[in-house]
Structure formats: C-alpha cells, structure tokens
Amino acid sequence: MAAGGHFDRPVMRVLLVLCAVLGLSACRPTQTSPGAEAPVYIQTRFTDMPGWSADRHAESIPALLVTCDRLAQMPEGTRLGEGDSPVMRAAGTAGQWRDLCAAAKALPAGNHAAARAFYEQYFTPIRLTAGTQQTGLLTGYFEPELRGARRQSAAYPFPLYRRPANLQAAAPGTLTDEAGRALSAGRVDRNGRLTPYPTRREIEDGALRGQNLELLYVSSAPEAFMLQIQGSGRVRLDDGSVVRVGYAGSNGRPYVAIGRMLIERGEIPRAEISMQTIRAWLERHPEQGRALMLENPTFIFFREMSDLAENLGALGALGVPLTPGRSLAVDKGYMPLGVPVFVATTDPIDGAPWQRVLQAQDTGSAIRGVVRGDIFYGWGNDAATRAGRMRNQGSITVLVPRAG
C-alpha cells in the first residue's frame, strides 16, 4: 500500500479476506507477482462490456470526486501510473485530469444517464487479461468494529498499542531473525544498531510493558488479532462514540497464516474456512486460540485517526477515504491508482451478477496479478459477511482518459 514496508502511508489495511489468513498476505508493500502471465491490454467499447448499462452510474461519481480532490492536490506533472504499460501511460498526469474532474463535478446528482454519458464521453475502456486468462480473483475487505475503552478493565483487558519510538524500517536484506528470515523493521538499541523487534509472543508476555504505549483496550483477543490483520478499524466506546484507528507500523516479523494451520490440523475444513469461522473457532477455544495466535510473530501498531469522520471509510493507498461498494484495491504494478475500473463479477451472497464502476483507490499485499481486485464493502455486520464470503471470479476493465 506504500513503499518502505507501509511505514510512510497514512493508513494500512492488510486484507481481511481468505487469502490473508491462508498465507498470501503480510505487512509488506504490493509487488508484481514474479512469474505471472504477461498482461494483455485490449481496447474495447462500452457497448461490448456485459452489464455496463445496468449499473447505477451516478452512485460511482462521489468516489470519483474524492479521487479528483486528491489529484488536485498533486503537482500537475504527477503521473498516476508507475510503469510504462499502455494503461499506465494512458492514465496520464494529475494536470490532465483537471477538465475531466470539472465535468464530473458539474454532473447533476443522482442522474444515472448523465453519469453514464460522462464516462462514455471522457474515458476509453481497456480490458485487462493475463495472457489468455480473461478473468481473475475478486475478494472483499471491510473495516471491523470492536468494543473498547480508554482504560483497562475486566471488560476490556486487551490493549492496542501505539507505534514505539524506537521502531525503524529495515532496508531489504539488512536485518534477519534468528532463523535467517528477512525482517522489514527492527528497533534501535542503545548503541544505535538496528536489531530484531520483539515477536508477538514477547510483546504479549510484557516486552513493551511500562512504556505507556497502550492506545485503547478492547474486549476480545481474537478481534484484536483480526484488527491487526485488517490494519485499520473502529473502536466503539461505551458512551457510543467511535474511535478510528489505523496502521502505524509493524514489528517487521514474517506473517504466519493461522487459517492455513487450522486447515492442516483438521480443525476447520478447507471448504468452510473464512474469517468468520476462524474467529468463531478462536472464541470457542480460548487457550488453544491464544497459542495459535502466538504462532504468528507479526504484530501491528496503531494510531488514532481523529481527523477521519465516522461516516467515512478508512483511508486507502491513494490517501482518500474509501467508499463502500465503490472502492477497489488493485495491484499497482499493473493498474494505476486513481482510475475508474469496471468490475464484472457475482454477488457473494446470492450469486447474482455484480457489475459496476469502482475507483482504484487502494492496494494490498495479497493483491497481486493483472486481473485481481479487492472490493471495499464498508463497515458493520453486512459488510463483514460479504467481505468474508467474497472470493469469486470476475473481469476488470480500466477506464483511462480519452486521448485528445
């Protein structure tokens, strides 16, 4: 979601999706998959995109305008794409989006026909495929909500920690753990040397005690663990107020997937594995669950996000609040952040066609590949259910500014 092991981005979310708990995700920046099939970019027509006319296009415009506000803050020559592919080049620069964004802001609210005509006038659709593979994996994520408090009590015993002052990113290949595995961060000792940071087990055994790093306290150890996988979320206090928390750093230790271990140990059948079934297992088996969670040495630190309103989504890699059902996390090695994307897949609940315009506003360490996306579903129980079940095939068409 940003270079440098996530330490320089405003908020990080590690996927709360099946691929994360099965071992495809860790607190590291997105990289293009080694050995992946070569991307193929096929210019197409809106009339050839199944489901295009069925979308409620006006509902996608607010998310686009959020992107426009972000682009307006960038120097005019800032490129949206980082590579030299046809899509990256066609995405243009922030300055080239000025007129397009002005037209989007002038659209009448709620007018789906006008919004659809706007896309067709200002954009060219480019279908992404991986070699001959026409579809790819679409997953989902959401922003969890926990019960919590400012002070520790019997009801809220489990702390969320602030980022320690001595936590520092490690350059690739410069720091390893006891087993020789690469670490993305460490701590500076009294002699100024960068050394491995304590593991999850060591932290929970008191390695940070007495440093005044406790940010909030929550009611459930499994939910705190899942929040660390997600990287950002909401903590609802007893007075009804909500505290937004976001990623502030990682101890740099390698990620170990507890979902995969539960499958291998016969605790949960592979066909039934999901974030919901994993959390339920952890709640039913508190002692075994604690031991299992300790097998993942990765530990995430948080910061309070007082400037983010309760009715807005978490900040994505583009630096803008995410919009439920209209924001998408992508592999920025193949797709530029900031562009609209037409996704055609199926609903995770009833299997009905799900075809709509989203905005590429986020990335994720498990989002790797040409035809690959992660749909932000929002927050609350319905979002959690949809995100937990979403693992369907779909197609992706990028909309780039029309030349001339």
Short mmCIF file of C-alpha atoms in Angstrom, two decimals:
data_model
loop_
_atom_site.label_atom_id
_atom_site.label_comp_id
_atom_site.label_asym_id
_atom_site.label_seq_id
_atom_site.Cartn_x
_atom_site.Cartn_y
_atom_site.Cartn_z
CA MET A 1 0.00 0.00 0.00
CA ALA A 2 3.08 2.18 0.02
CA ALA A 3 6.78 1.75 -0.38
CA GLY A 4 9.05 1.17 2.57
CA GLY A 5 7.14 -1.52 4.42
CA HIS A 6 4.00 0.60 4.97
CA PHE A 7 5.77 2.99 7.31
CA ASP A 8 5.16 6.02 5.10
CA ARG A 9 1.46 5.63 4.33
CA PRO A 10 -1.37 7.21 6.31
CA VAL A 11 -3.31 4.05 6.96
CA MET A 12 -2.55 0.48 6.09
CA ARG A 13 -5.03 -2.28 5.82
CA VAL A 14 -3.88 -5.85 5.41
CA LEU A 15 -6.60 -7.91 3.80
CA LEU A 16 -9.41 -9.26 5.88
CA VAL A 17 -10.06 -11.90 3.28
CA LEU A 18 -9.43 -15.57 2.89
CA CYS A 19 -6.14 -15.14 1.08
CA ALA A 20 -4.74 -13.27 4.07
CA VAL A 21 -5.43 -15.94 6.65
CA LEU A 22 -4.28 -18.70 4.31
CA GLY A 23 -0.85 -17.16 3.95
CA LEU A 24 -0.87 -14.91 0.90
CA SER A 25 -0.74 -11.67 2.87
CA ALA A 26 1.79 -9.97 5.08
CA CYS A 27 2.55 -6.44 6.22
CA ARG A 28 4.60 -5.62 3.17
CA PRO A 29 4.09 -3.45 0.10
CA THR A 30 2.42 -4.76 -3.02
CA GLN A 31 4.77 -6.24 -5.60
CA THR A 32 4.06 -7.58 -9.04
CA SER A 33 3.88 -11.35 -8.87
CA PRO A 34 7.07 -12.99 -10.09
CA GLY A 35 6.45 -15.39 -12.94
CA ALA A 36 2.93 -14.13 -13.53
CA GLU A 37 1.41 -14.31 -17.01
CA ALA A 38 2.15 -11.26 -19.13
CA PRO A 39 -0.58 -8.63 -19.04
CA VAL A 40 -2.59 -8.05 -22.21
CA TYR A 41 -4.38 -4.73 -22.71
CA ILE A 42 -7.35 -4.84 -25.06
CA GLN A 43 -9.10 -1.63 -26.03
CA THR A 44 -12.82 -2.29 -26.11
CA ARG A 45 -16.16 -0.47 -26.38
CA PHE A 46 -18.64 0.33 -23.65
CA THR A 47 -21.35 -1.44 -25.64
CA ASP A 48 -19.27 -4.64 -25.53
CA MET A 49 -18.97 -4.62 -21.72
CA PRO A 50 -21.59 -7.01 -20.23
CA GLY A 51 -23.57 -5.26 -17.50
CA TRP A 52 -22.31 -1.76 -18.30
CA SER A 53 -25.75 -0.30 -18.91
CA ALA A 54 -27.19 -1.92 -15.76
CA ASP A 55 -25.01 -0.02 -13.30
CA ARG A 56 -26.35 2.91 -11.32
CA HIS A 57 -23.55 5.11 -12.61
CA ALA A 58 -24.35 8.22 -10.56
CA GLU A 59 -23.58 6.25 -7.39
CA SER A 60 -19.96 5.97 -8.51
CA ILE A 61 -19.42 9.69 -9.01
CA PRO A 62 -18.89 10.67 -5.32
CA ALA A 63 -15.98 8.22 -5.10
CA LEU A 64 -14.56 9.64 -8.34
CA LEU A 65 -14.82 13.17 -6.94
CA VAL A 66 -12.84 12.10 -3.87
CA THR A 67 -10.11 10.96 -6.25
CA CYS A 68 -10.36 14.27 -8.11
CA ASP A 69 -9.84 16.19 -4.88
CA ARG A 70 -6.69 14.18 -4.24
CA LEU A 71 -5.38 14.73 -7.77
CA ALA A 72 -5.97 18.47 -7.41
CA GLN A 73 -3.50 18.48 -4.50
CA MET A 74 -0.74 16.92 -6.63
CA PRO A 75 1.69 18.74 -8.91
CA GLU A 76 0.26 18.82 -12.41
CA GLY A 77 3.02 16.63 -13.80
CA THR A 78 2.46 13.79 -11.32
CA ARG A 79 1.80 10.55 -13.18
CA LEU A 80 -0.99 8.26 -11.96
CA GLY A 81 0.77 5.13 -13.18
CA GLU A 82 4.24 4.00 -12.17
CA GLY A 83 5.14 1.82 -15.15
CA ASP A 84 5.36 2.08 -18.92
CA SER A 85 2.46 -0.17 -19.94
CA PRO A 86 -0.26 1.18 -22.24
CA VAL A 87 -2.61 1.59 -19.27
CA MET A 88 -0.02 3.39 -17.16
CA ARG A 89 0.81 5.80 -19.98
CA ALA A 90 -2.84 6.39 -20.85
CA ALA A 91 -3.70 7.22 -17.23
CA GLY A 92 -1.85 10.48 -17.74
CA THR A 93 -0.91 13.08 -15.16
CA ALA A 94 -2.82 14.87 -12.43
CA GLY A 95 -2.93 18.01 -14.58
CA GLN A 96 -4.54 16.13 -17.48
CA TRP A 97 -7.45 15.20 -15.21
CA ARG A 98 -8.42 18.78 -14.38
CA ASP A 99 -11.04 19.25 -17.13
CA LEU A 100 -12.36 15.72 -16.67
CA CYS A 101 -12.83 16.28 -12.94
CA ALA A 102 -14.52 19.63 -13.55
CA ALA A 103 -17.03 17.86 -15.80
CA ALA A 104 -17.65 15.23 -13.13
CA LYS A 105 -18.31 17.92 -10.51
CA ALA A 106 -20.86 19.55 -12.82
CA LEU A 107 -22.95 16.38 -13.16
CA PRO A 108 -26.48 16.52 -11.71
CA ALA A 109 -26.63 14.42 -8.54
CA GLY A 110 -28.41 11.09 -8.90
CA ASN A 111 -28.72 11.26 -12.68
CA HIS A 112 -27.55 7.85 -13.84
CA ALA A 113 -27.95 8.59 -17.53
CA ALA A 114 -25.83 11.72 -17.28
CA ALA A 115 -23.15 9.89 -15.30
CA ARG A 116 -23.06 7.06 -17.80
CA ALA A 117 -22.77 9.55 -20.69
CA PHE A 118 -19.93 11.29 -18.83
CA TYR A 119 -17.91 8.07 -18.61
CA GLU A 120 -18.55 7.27 -22.26
CA GLN A 121 -17.52 10.77 -23.34
CA TYR A 122 -14.37 11.18 -21.27
CA PHE A 123 -12.95 7.66 -20.98
CA THR A 124 -11.69 4.79 -23.11
CA PRO A 125 -12.22 1.26 -21.70
CA ILE A 126 -9.24 -1.11 -21.72
CA ARG A 127 -9.86 -4.74 -20.76
CA LEU A 128 -7.13 -6.42 -18.73
CA THR A 129 -6.25 -10.07 -19.21
CA ALA A 130 -3.38 -12.22 -18.02
CA GLY A 131 -2.24 -13.93 -21.18
CA THR A 132 -5.29 -15.91 -22.28
CA GLN A 133 -6.89 -15.68 -18.83
CA GLN A 134 -9.93 -13.44 -19.20
CA THR A 135 -10.98 -13.39 -15.55
CA GLY A 136 -9.27 -13.27 -12.18
CA LEU A 137 -9.92 -13.36 -8.46
CA LEU A 138 -12.12 -10.75 -6.80
CA THR A 139 -12.12 -10.71 -2.99
CA GLY A 140 -13.51 -8.32 -0.40
CA TYR A 141 -12.45 -6.44 2.71
CA PHE A 142 -14.12 -4.27 5.31
CA GLU A 143 -13.44 -2.10 8.32
CA PRO A 144 -14.09 -4.03 11.56
CA GLU A 145 -15.72 -2.52 14.64
CA LEU A 146 -14.70 -3.58 18.14
CA ARG A 147 -15.98 -2.71 21.62
CA GLY A 148 -13.40 -0.86 23.66
CA ALA A 149 -12.41 1.71 26.26
CA ARG A 150 -9.71 4.23 27.11
CA ARG A 151 -8.88 2.45 30.36
CA GLN A 152 -8.18 -1.20 31.03
CA SER A 153 -10.82 -3.16 32.93
CA ALA A 154 -12.16 -6.69 33.28
CA ALA A 155 -14.50 -5.96 30.37
CA TYR A 156 -11.71 -4.51 28.20
CA PRO A 157 -8.44 -6.25 29.08
CA PHE A 158 -6.66 -6.43 25.72
CA PRO A 159 -4.51 -3.44 24.65
CA LEU A 160 -3.96 -1.95 21.22
CA TYR A 161 -0.50 -0.38 21.10
CA ARG A 162 0.86 2.85 19.66
CA ARG A 163 3.94 2.73 17.49
CA PRO A 164 7.09 2.69 19.66
CA ALA A 165 9.58 5.50 19.10
CA ASN A 166 12.46 3.08 18.50
CA LEU A 167 10.71 1.18 15.70
CA GLN A 168 12.52 1.68 12.40
CA ALA A 169 12.09 0.30 8.90
CA ALA A 170 14.87 -2.02 7.72
CA ALA A 171 16.24 -1.81 4.20
CA PRO A 172 15.72 -5.06 2.25
CA GLY A 173 18.30 -7.68 3.15
CA THR A 174 19.80 -5.78 6.07
CA LEU A 175 18.07 -7.48 9.00
CA THR A 176 17.12 -11.09 9.66
CA ASP A 177 15.61 -13.03 12.54
CA GLU A 178 17.10 -15.97 14.43
CA ALA A 179 16.12 -18.34 11.61
CA GLY A 180 17.65 -16.17 8.91
CA ARG A 181 14.31 -14.83 7.63
CA ALA A 182 14.24 -11.26 6.33
CA LEU A 183 12.69 -8.63 8.58
CA SER A 184 11.11 -5.39 7.34
CA ALA A 185 11.64 -3.47 10.60
CA GLY A 186 13.56 -3.56 13.85
CA ARG A 187 14.42 -1.44 16.86
CA VAL A 188 17.40 0.74 17.52
CA ASP A 189 19.37 -0.39 20.56
CA ARG A 190 21.43 1.79 22.91
CA ASN A 191 24.43 1.53 20.61
CA GLY A 192 22.44 2.76 17.62
CA ARG A 193 22.28 -0.66 15.98
CA LEU A 194 19.14 -1.97 14.33
CA THR A 195 18.13 -5.26 15.94
CA PRO A 196 15.06 -7.53 15.55
CA TYR A 197 11.94 -6.25 17.24
CA PRO A 198 10.18 -8.48 19.81
CA THR A 199 7.78 -11.08 18.43
CA ARG A 200 4.07 -11.20 19.16
CA ARG A 201 4.73 -13.70 21.93
CA GLU A 202 7.36 -11.49 23.53
CA ILE A 203 5.13 -8.42 23.31
CA GLU A 204 2.17 -10.22 24.86
CA ASP A 205 4.50 -11.53 27.58
CA GLY A 206 5.32 -7.94 28.53
CA ALA A 207 8.16 -6.74 26.29
CA LEU A 208 6.51 -3.31 25.95
CA ARG A 209 5.14 -3.04 29.47
CA GLY A 210 5.77 0.26 31.23
CA GLN A 211 6.40 2.27 28.04
CA ASN A 212 2.97 3.95 28.02
CA LEU A 213 2.22 2.63 24.53
CA GLU A 214 -1.34 1.44 25.23
CA LEU A 215 -3.71 3.31 22.90
CA LEU A 216 -7.04 1.61 23.68
CA TYR A 217 -8.32 -1.56 25.30
CA VAL A 218 -10.76 -3.95 23.63
CA SER A 219 -12.97 -6.77 24.80
CA SER A 220 -11.77 -9.68 22.66
CA ALA A 221 -8.30 -11.05 21.94
CA PRO A 222 -9.41 -12.71 18.67
CA GLU A 223 -10.98 -9.44 17.49
CA ALA A 224 -7.81 -7.54 18.35
CA PHE A 225 -5.86 -10.14 16.37
CA MET A 226 -8.20 -9.78 13.38
CA LEU A 227 -7.91 -6.00 13.60
CA GLN A 228 -4.17 -6.40 13.23
CA ILE A 229 -4.70 -8.48 10.09
CA GLN A 230 -7.04 -5.79 8.75
CA GLY A 231 -4.78 -2.91 9.74
CA SER A 232 -7.49 -0.34 10.47
CA GLY A 233 -10.88 -0.25 12.11
CA ARG A 234 -13.31 1.31 14.54
CA VAL A 235 -13.49 1.00 18.30
CA ARG A 236 -16.89 1.87 19.79
CA LEU A 237 -16.72 3.15 23.34
CA ASP A 238 -19.42 2.67 25.99
CA ASP A 239 -20.66 6.25 25.52
CA GLY A 240 -21.46 5.43 21.89
CA SER A 241 -18.60 7.40 20.37
CA VAL A 242 -16.32 5.79 17.81
CA VAL A 243 -12.53 5.97 17.72
CA ARG A 244 -10.96 5.34 14.33
CA VAL A 245 -7.62 3.54 14.45
CA GLY A 246 -5.20 3.00 11.60
CA TYR A 247 -1.96 1.23 10.85
CA ALA A 248 1.12 2.89 12.36
CA GLY A 249 3.76 0.21 11.88
CA SER A 250 4.71 -3.43 12.18
CA ASN A 251 7.33 -5.22 14.23
CA GLY A 252 8.69 -6.42 10.89
CA ARG A 253 8.35 -10.10 11.66
CA PRO A 254 7.22 -12.52 8.90
CA TYR A 255 3.49 -13.22 8.71
CA VAL A 256 2.26 -16.72 9.58
CA ALA A 257 -1.27 -17.64 8.46
CA ILE A 258 -3.34 -19.23 11.22
CA GLY A 259 -6.12 -20.15 8.79
CA ARG A 260 -3.79 -22.45 6.91
CA MET A 261 -2.73 -24.07 10.18
CA LEU A 262 -6.34 -24.68 11.18
CA ILE A 263 -6.91 -26.45 7.88
CA GLU A 264 -3.73 -28.51 8.16
CA ARG A 265 -4.64 -29.57 11.71
CA GLY A 266 -8.15 -30.61 10.70
CA GLU A 267 -9.87 -28.00 12.86
CA ILE A 268 -11.80 -26.33 10.02
CA PRO A 269 -12.46 -27.95 6.61
CA ARG A 270 -10.94 -26.03 3.72
CA ALA A 271 -14.36 -25.59 2.13
CA GLU A 272 -15.62 -23.83 5.28
CA ILE A 273 -12.66 -21.58 6.02
CA SER A 274 -13.45 -17.87 6.33
CA MET A 275 -12.68 -15.01 8.66
CA GLN A 276 -15.96 -15.73 10.43
CA THR A 277 -15.23 -19.42 11.03
CA ILE A 278 -11.68 -18.66 12.16
CA ARG A 279 -12.83 -16.04 14.64
CA ALA A 280 -15.58 -18.35 15.92
CA TRP A 281 -13.03 -21.12 16.46
CA LEU A 282 -10.73 -18.77 18.35
CA GLU A 283 -13.61 -17.65 20.60
CA ARG A 284 -14.67 -21.26 21.30
CA HIS A 285 -11.13 -22.38 22.12
CA PRO A 286 -9.58 -19.51 24.15
CA GLU A 287 -6.47 -21.36 25.35
CA GLN A 288 -5.77 -23.13 22.07
CA GLY A 289 -6.67 -19.95 20.25
CA ARG A 290 -4.17 -17.86 22.18
CA ALA A 291 -1.43 -20.41 21.48
CA LEU A 292 -2.36 -20.42 17.80
CA MET A 293 -2.33 -16.64 17.50
CA LEU A 294 1.11 -16.55 19.14
CA GLU A 295 2.42 -18.67 16.27
CA ASN A 296 2.06 -15.60 14.07
CA PRO A 297 5.02 -13.41 15.14
CA THR A 298 3.79 -10.33 13.26
CA PHE A 299 2.48 -7.54 15.49
CA ILE A 300 0.77 -4.34 14.29
CA PHE A 301 0.83 -0.93 15.98
CA PHE A 302 -1.96 1.63 15.61
CA ARG A 303 -2.60 5.35 15.69
CA GLU A 304 -5.78 7.22 16.47
CA MET A 305 -7.24 8.95 13.42
CA SER A 306 -9.10 11.86 14.95
CA ASP A 307 -9.39 13.65 11.61
CA LEU A 308 -11.47 10.91 9.96
CA ALA A 309 -15.24 11.22 10.41
CA GLU A 310 -17.35 8.27 11.48
CA ASN A 311 -19.33 8.25 8.23
CA LEU A 312 -16.22 7.91 6.06
CA GLY A 313 -14.35 4.76 5.15
CA ALA A 314 -10.73 4.05 6.04
CA LEU A 315 -8.02 5.82 4.06
CA GLY A 316 -6.74 3.87 1.09
CA ALA A 317 -3.30 3.93 -0.50
CA LEU A 318 -4.33 6.91 -2.64
CA GLY A 319 -4.79 8.85 0.59
CA VAL A 320 -8.57 9.23 0.31
CA PRO A 321 -11.45 7.74 2.32
CA LEU A 322 -12.77 4.57 0.75
CA THR A 323 -16.39 4.34 -0.44
CA PRO A 324 -18.35 1.15 0.36
CA GLY A 325 -19.07 -0.81 -2.80
CA ARG A 326 -17.26 1.73 -4.98
CA SER A 327 -13.59 1.48 -3.97
CA LEU A 328 -11.22 -1.21 -5.19
CA ALA A 329 -7.76 -2.33 -4.09
CA VAL A 330 -5.55 -3.28 -7.05
CA ASP A 331 -2.03 -4.35 -7.94
CA LYS A 332 -0.43 -1.03 -8.82
CA GLY A 333 2.20 -2.91 -10.78
CA TYR A 334 -0.46 -3.41 -13.44
CA MET A 335 -3.03 -0.72 -12.76
CA PRO A 336 -2.68 2.96 -11.85
CA LEU A 337 -4.22 4.25 -8.66
CA GLY A 338 -6.92 6.86 -9.26
CA VAL A 339 -8.60 5.46 -12.36
CA PRO A 340 -12.19 4.20 -12.60
CA VAL A 341 -12.47 0.43 -13.05
CA PHE A 342 -15.46 -1.53 -14.31
CA VAL A 343 -15.73 -4.83 -12.44
CA ALA A 344 -17.99 -7.66 -13.56
CA THR A 345 -18.33 -10.48 -11.04
CA THR A 346 -21.04 -12.11 -8.89
CA ASP A 347 -22.51 -11.23 -5.51
CA PRO A 348 -21.00 -13.28 -2.65
CA ILE A 349 -24.40 -13.80 -1.00
CA ASP A 350 -26.82 -14.79 -3.76
CA GLY A 351 -24.55 -15.26 -6.79
CA ALA A 352 -26.37 -12.60 -8.83
CA PRO A 353 -24.38 -10.59 -11.39
CA TRP A 354 -22.46 -7.73 -9.75
CA GLN A 355 -21.31 -5.22 -12.36
CA ARG A 356 -20.35 -1.67 -11.52
CA VAL A 357 -17.83 1.15 -11.74
CA LEU A 358 -15.38 1.34 -8.85
CA GLN A 359 -12.41 3.60 -8.20
CA ALA A 360 -8.89 2.17 -7.87
CA GLN A 361 -8.01 3.80 -4.54
CA ASP A 362 -6.15 1.18 -2.54
CA THR A 363 -3.61 -1.63 -2.69
CA GLY A 364 -2.95 -4.72 -0.61
CA SER A 365 -0.10 -7.13 -0.13
CA ALA A 366 -2.22 -10.08 -1.29
CA ILE A 367 -3.49 -8.20 -4.34
CA ARG A 368 -1.10 -9.47 -6.94
CA GLY A 369 -1.82 -10.04 -10.58
CA VAL A 370 -3.25 -8.45 -13.67
CA VAL A 371 -6.91 -9.41 -13.18
CA ARG A 372 -7.05 -9.06 -9.42
CA GLY A 373 -9.06 -6.80 -7.15
CA ASP A 374 -10.31 -6.44 -3.60
CA ILE A 375 -13.68 -4.75 -3.10
CA PHE A 376 -14.17 -2.49 -0.08
CA TYR A 377 -17.58 -3.30 1.42
CA GLY A 378 -17.62 -0.73 4.22
CA TRP A 379 -18.20 -1.50 7.89
CA GLY A 380 -20.77 -3.29 10.04
CA ASN A 381 -22.14 -6.82 10.06
CA ASP A 382 -23.36 -6.89 6.46
CA ALA A 383 -20.01 -5.66 5.17
CA ALA A 384 -18.22 -8.26 7.28
CA THR A 385 -20.40 -11.04 5.90
CA ARG A 386 -19.95 -10.00 2.28
CA ALA A 387 -16.22 -9.45 2.61
CA GLY A 388 -15.77 -12.77 4.36
CA ARG A 389 -17.58 -14.67 1.64
CA MET A 390 -16.31 -12.81 -1.41
CA ARG A 391 -13.95 -14.96 -3.45
CA ASN A 392 -15.32 -15.00 -6.96
CA GLN A 393 -14.01 -14.79 -10.49
CA GLY A 394 -14.56 -11.62 -12.47
CA SER A 395 -13.30 -9.36 -15.22
CA ILE A 396 -11.65 -5.95 -14.91
CA THR A 397 -11.80 -3.12 -17.43
CA VAL A 398 -9.81 0.05 -16.71
CA LEU A 399 -11.23 3.39 -17.84
CA VAL A 400 -8.48 5.78 -18.95
CA PRO A 401 -8.91 9.39 -20.09
CA ARG A 402 -9.80 9.61 -23.75
CA ALA A 403 -6.94 10.89 -25.89
CA GLY A 404 -7.40 14.40 -27.20
#
